[in-house]
GROMACS .gro file of N, CA, C and O in nm:
model
  268
    1UNK      N    1  -0.005  -0.026   1.329
    1UNK     CA    2   0.117  -0.008   1.404
    1UNK      C    3   0.240  -0.048   1.322
    1UNK      O    4   0.340   0.019   1.325
    2UNK      N    5   0.230  -0.159   1.248
    2UNK     CA    6   0.343  -0.203   1.169
    2UNK      C    7   0.377  -0.102   1.059
    2UNK      O    8   0.493  -0.084   1.026
    3UNK      N    9   0.275  -0.037   1.003
    3UNK     CA   10   0.300   0.063   0.900
    3UNK      C   11   0.379   0.180   0.959
    3UNK      O   12   0.475   0.227   0.898
    4UNK      N   13   0.342   0.224   1.076
    4UNK     CA   14   0.414   0.334   1.142
    4UNK      C   15   0.559   0.294   1.169
    4UNK      O   16   0.651   0.371   1.146
    5UNK      N   17   0.579   0.172   1.215
    5UNK     CA   18   0.714   0.123   1.242
    5UNK      C   19   0.795   0.115   1.113
    5UNK      O   20   0.912   0.152   1.110
    6UNK      N   21   0.733   0.069   1.005
    6UNK     CA   22   0.802   0.058   0.876
    6UNK      C   23   0.844   0.194   0.823
    6UNK      O   24   0.944   0.205   0.753
    7UNK      N   25   0.770   0.299   0.857
    7UNK     CA   26   0.800   0.432   0.806
    7UNK      C   27   0.904   0.508   0.888
    7UNK      O   28   0.953   0.612   0.845
    8UNK      N   29   0.938   0.455   1.006
    8UNK     CA   30   1.044   0.518   1.084
    8UNK      C   31   1.174   0.517   1.004
    8UNK      O   32   1.209   0.417   0.944
    9UNK      N   33   1.243   0.624   1.001
    9UNK     CA   34   1.366   0.632   0.923
    9UNK      C   35   1.345   0.672   0.779
    9UNK      O   36   1.440   0.679   0.702
   10UNK      N   37   1.220   0.697   0.738
   10UNK     CA   38   1.189   0.745   0.603
   10UNK      C   39   1.255   0.660   0.494
   10UNK      O   40   1.339   0.709   0.418
   11UNK      N   41   1.220   0.530   0.484
   11UNK     CA   42   1.286   0.440   0.388
   11UNK      C   43   1.257   0.477   0.242
   11UNK      O   44   1.148   0.526   0.211
   12UNK      N   45   1.353   0.450   0.155
   12UNK     CA   46   1.333   0.472   0.011
   12UNK      C   47   1.251   0.360  -0.049
   12UNK      O   48   1.183   0.379  -0.149
   13UNK      N   49   1.260   0.240   0.009
   13UNK     CA   50   1.185   0.124  -0.038
   13UNK      C   51   1.100   0.074   0.077
   13UNK      O   52   1.149   0.051   0.187
   14UNK      N   53   0.972   0.057   0.051
   14UNK     CA   54   0.877   0.012   0.152
   14UNK      C   55   0.809  -0.113   0.100
   14UNK      O   56   0.753  -0.113  -0.010
   15UNK      N   57   0.815  -0.223   0.175
   15UNK     CA   58   0.752  -0.348   0.135
   15UNK      C   59   0.638  -0.376   0.233
   15UNK      O   60   0.662  -0.388   0.353
   16UNK      N   61   0.516  -0.386   0.179
   16UNK     CA   62   0.398  -0.402   0.263
   16UNK      C   63   0.317  -0.524   0.219
   16UNK      O   64   0.294  -0.543   0.100
   17UNK      N   65   0.274  -0.602   0.315
   17UNK     CA   66   0.191  -0.719   0.287
   17UNK      C   67   0.048  -0.688   0.327
   17UNK      O   68   0.014  -0.693   0.446
   18UNK      N   69  -0.033  -0.653   0.232
   18UNK     CA   70  -0.175  -0.621   0.250
   18UNK      C   71  -0.198  -0.529   0.371
   18UNK      O   72  -0.257  -0.570   0.471
   19UNK      N   73  -0.152  -0.405   0.360
   19UNK     CA   74  -0.156  -0.314   0.475
   19UNK      C   75  -0.295  -0.276   0.524
   19UNK      O   76  -0.309  -0.226   0.635
   20UNK      N   77  -0.398  -0.303   0.444
   20UNK     CA   78  -0.533  -0.267   0.488
   20UNK      C   79  -0.616  -0.388   0.527
   20UNK      O   80  -0.736  -0.375   0.551
   21UNK      N   81  -0.553  -0.506   0.538
   21UNK     CA   82  -0.626  -0.625   0.581
   21UNK      C   83  -0.680  -0.603   0.722
   21UNK      O   84  -0.615  -0.543   0.807
   22UNK      N   85  -0.800  -0.649   0.746
   22UNK     CA   86  -0.866  -0.641   0.877
   22UNK      C   87  -0.904  -0.500   0.920
   22UNK      O   88  -0.938  -0.478   1.036
   23UNK      N   89  -0.897  -0.404   0.830
   23UNK     CA   90  -0.941  -0.267   0.862
   23UNK      C   91  -1.081  -0.247   0.805
   23UNK      O   92  -1.116  -0.303   0.701
   24UNK      N   93  -1.161  -0.164   0.872
   24UNK     CA   94  -1.291  -0.131   0.815
   24UNK      C   95  -1.270  -0.042   0.692
   24UNK      O   96  -1.161   0.009   0.670
   25UNK      N   97  -1.373  -0.026   0.612
   25UNK     CA   98  -1.362   0.045   0.484
   25UNK      C   99  -1.312   0.188   0.501
   25UNK      O  100  -1.229   0.234   0.421
   26UNK      N  101  -1.359   0.259   0.602
   26UNK     CA  102  -1.317   0.398   0.623
   26UNK      C  103  -1.168   0.407   0.656
   26UNK      O  104  -1.097   0.490   0.600
   27UNK      N  105  -1.122   0.322   0.746
   27UNK     CA  106  -0.981   0.326   0.785
   27UNK      C  107  -0.892   0.280   0.670
   27UNK      O  108  -0.784   0.335   0.649
   28UNK      N  109  -0.936   0.179   0.595
   28UNK     CA  110  -0.859   0.132   0.480
   28UNK      C  111  -0.841   0.245   0.379
   28UNK      O  112  -0.733   0.264   0.324
   29UNK      N  113  -0.948   0.322   0.356
   29UNK     CA  114  -0.940   0.433   0.262
   29UNK      C  115  -0.838   0.537   0.310
   29UNK      O  116  -0.761   0.591   0.231
   30UNK      N  117  -0.836   0.564   0.440
   30UNK     CA  118  -0.740   0.659   0.497
   30UNK      C  119  -0.597   0.610   0.475
   30UNK      O  120  -0.508   0.687   0.436
   31UNK      N  121  -0.575   0.481   0.496
   31UNK     CA  122  -0.440   0.424   0.476
   31UNK      C  123  -0.400   0.435   0.329
   31UNK      O  124  -0.288   0.475   0.297
   32UNK      N  125  -0.492   0.402   0.237
   32UNK     CA  126  -0.461   0.412   0.094
   32UNK      C  127  -0.429   0.557   0.055
   32UNK      O  128  -0.335   0.581  -0.020
   33UNK      N  129  -0.507   0.652   0.107
   33UNK     CA  130  -0.478   0.793   0.077
   33UNK      C  131  -0.341   0.833   0.130
   33UNK      O  132  -0.267   0.905   0.064
   34UNK      N  133  -0.309   0.789   0.250
   34UNK     CA  134  -0.178   0.822   0.308
   34UNK      C  135  -0.065   0.762   0.225
   34UNK      O  136   0.032   0.831   0.192
   35UNK      N  137  -0.078   0.636   0.187
   35UNK     CA  138   0.026   0.573   0.105
   35UNK      C  139   0.040   0.645  -0.029
   35UNK      O  140   0.151   0.662  -0.080
   36UNK      N  141  -0.071   0.688  -0.084
   36UNK     CA  142  -0.067   0.763  -0.210
   36UNK      C  143   0.008   0.895  -0.191
   36UNK      O  144   0.081   0.939  -0.279
   37UNK      N  145  -0.009   0.958  -0.076
   37UNK     CA  146   0.056   1.087  -0.052
   37UNK      C  147   0.206   1.076  -0.027
   37UNK      O  148   0.279   1.173  -0.047
   38UNK      N  149   0.255   0.958   0.014
   38UNK     CA  150   0.399   0.943   0.044
   38UNK      C  151   0.475   0.867  -0.064
   38UNK      O  152   0.595   0.847  -0.053
   39UNK      N  153   0.408   0.825  -0.172
   39UNK     CA  154   0.476   0.741  -0.270
   39UNK      C  155   0.577   0.816  -0.358
   39UNK      O  156   0.668   0.754  -0.412
   40UNK      N  157   0.566   0.946  -0.369
   40UNK     CA  158   0.659   1.021  -0.453
   40UNK      C  159   0.802   1.010  -0.398
   40UNK      O  160   0.825   1.033  -0.281
   41UNK      N  161   0.897   0.972  -0.483
   41UNK     CA  162   1.035   0.960  -0.443
   41UNK      C  163   1.066   0.833  -0.366
   41UNK      O  164   1.171   0.821  -0.304
   42UNK      N  165   0.973   0.738  -0.368
   42UNK     CA  166   0.990   0.616  -0.289
   42UNK      C  167   0.932   0.500  -0.368
   42UNK      O  168   0.838   0.515  -0.444
   43UNK      N  169   0.989   0.383  -0.352
   43UNK     CA  170   0.937   0.262  -0.413
   43UNK      C  171   0.855   0.188  -0.309
   43UNK      O  172   0.904   0.161  -0.199
   44UNK      N  173   0.730   0.156  -0.342
   44UNK     CA  174   0.645   0.081  -0.252
   44UNK      C  175   0.606  -0.048  -0.323
   44UNK      O  176   0.545  -0.047  -0.429
   45UNK      N  177   0.646  -0.160  -0.263
   45UNK     CA  178   0.610  -0.292  -0.313
   45UNK      C  179   0.506  -0.346  -0.216
   45UNK      O  180   0.529  -0.351  -0.096
   46UNK      N  181   0.391  -0.387  -0.270
   46UNK     CA  182   0.283  -0.425  -0.181
   46UNK      C  183   0.200  -0.537  -0.240
   46UNK      O  184   0.181  -0.544  -0.361
   47UNK      N  185   0.151  -0.623  -0.152
   47UNK     CA  186   0.051  -0.722  -0.193
   47UNK      C  187  -0.084  -0.673  -0.143
   47UNK      O  188  -0.092  -0.608  -0.039
   48UNK      N  189  -0.189  -0.702  -0.218
   48UNK     CA  190  -0.323  -0.663  -0.176
   48UNK      C  191  -0.426  -0.743  -0.253
   48UNK      O  192  -0.403  -0.781  -0.368
   49UNK      N  193  -0.539  -0.766  -0.189
   49UNK     CA  194  -0.650  -0.833  -0.255
   49UNK      C  195  -0.747  -0.730  -0.313
   49UNK      O  196  -0.842  -0.765  -0.380
   50UNK      N  197  -0.724  -0.602  -0.288
   50UNK     CA  198  -0.813  -0.496  -0.335
   50UNK      C  199  -0.763  -0.447  -0.472
   50UNK      O  200  -0.688  -0.351  -0.481
   51UNK      N  201  -0.807  -0.514  -0.577
   51UNK     CA  202  -0.760  -0.483  -0.711
   51UNK      C  203  -0.802  -0.345  -0.759
   51UNK      O  204  -0.729  -0.279  -0.832
   52UNK      N  205  -0.920  -0.302  -0.718
   52UNK     CA  206  -0.970  -0.170  -0.762
   52UNK      C  207  -0.878  -0.058  -0.711
   52UNK      O  208  -0.835   0.028  -0.787
   53UNK      N  209  -0.848  -0.060  -0.582
   53UNK     CA  210  -0.762   0.044  -0.527
   53UNK      C  211  -0.618   0.030  -0.574
   53UNK      O  212  -0.550   0.129  -0.596
   54UNK      N  213  -0.572  -0.092  -0.593
   54UNK     CA  214  -0.436  -0.111  -0.644
   54UNK      C  215  -0.424  -0.049  -0.783
   54UNK      O  216  -0.323   0.012  -0.814
   55UNK      N  217  -0.526  -0.066  -0.864
   55UNK     CA  218  -0.524  -0.008  -0.999
   55UNK      C  219  -0.518   0.143  -0.996
   55UNK      O  220  -0.456   0.205  -1.081
   56UNK      N  221  -0.581   0.205  -0.896
   56UNK     CA  222  -0.577   0.351  -0.883
   56UNK      C  223  -0.446   0.399  -0.821
   56UNK      O  224  -0.398   0.506  -0.852
   57UNK      N  225  -0.390   0.320  -0.732
   57UNK     CA  226  -0.273   0.359  -0.656
   57UNK      C  227  -0.141   0.332  -0.730
   57UNK      O  228  -0.051   0.413  -0.731
   58UNK      N  229  -0.133   0.216  -0.791
   58UNK     CA  230  -0.006   0.167  -0.843
   58UNK      C  231   0.024   0.217  -0.983
   58UNK      O  232  -0.065   0.236  -1.065
   59UNK      N  233   0.153   0.237  -1.011
   59UNK     CA  234   0.195   0.268  -1.148
   59UNK      C  235   0.216   0.139  -1.225
   59UNK      O  236   0.211   0.138  -1.347
   60UNK      N  237   0.239   0.029  -1.154
   60UNK     CA  238   0.253  -0.104  -1.215
   60UNK      C  239   0.185  -0.206  -1.125
   60UNK      O  240   0.196  -0.198  -1.004
   61UNK      N  241   0.118  -0.303  -1.188
   61UNK     CA  242   0.050  -0.408  -1.113
   61UNK      C  243   0.091  -0.542  -1.171
   61UNK      O  244   0.098  -0.559  -1.292
   62UNK      N  245   0.121  -0.636  -1.084
   62UNK     CA  246   0.155  -0.772  -1.125
   62UNK      C  247   0.060  -0.867  -1.054
   62UNK      O  248   0.041  -0.857  -0.933
   63UNK      N  249  -0.002  -0.957  -1.127
   63UNK     CA  250  -0.093  -1.053  -1.068
   63UNK      C  251  -0.026  -1.190  -1.075
   63UNK      O  252   0.013  -1.237  -1.182
   64UNK      N  253  -0.013  -1.254  -0.959
   64UNK     CA  254   0.047  -1.386  -0.952
   64UNK      C  255  -0.064  -1.492  -0.948
   64UNK      O  256  -0.159  -1.480  -0.873
   65UNK      N  257  -0.048  -1.593  -1.029
   65UNK     CA  258  -0.142  -1.704  -1.030
   65UNK      C  259  -0.072  -1.825  -0.969
   65UNK      O  260   0.036  -1.862  -1.012
   66UNK      N  261  -0.134  -1.881  -0.869
   66UNK     CA  262  -0.077  -1.997  -0.799
   66UNK      C  263   0.062  -1.967  -0.747
   66UNK      O  264   0.150  -2.053  -0.751
   67UNK      N  265   0.083  -1.846  -0.703
   67UNK     CA  266   0.217  -1.808  -0.659
   67UNK      C  267   0.220  -1.771  -0.517
   67UNK      O  268   0.313  -1.742  -0.454
   0.00000   0.00000   0.00000
């Protein structure tokens, strides 16, 4: 629900805090595919514990240690 609310107004910058937390694997995959489809022309800043998908999705990845 929060993702849908964040996308209202078609923002150029989208900040997401682990948008697939608490989702089952199938639904998480759908969310990742959707985010991948809307990233063109938009900046998406996101935190996630799923390093594998972040590596496939992101053009840049930053890992914070003790941060």
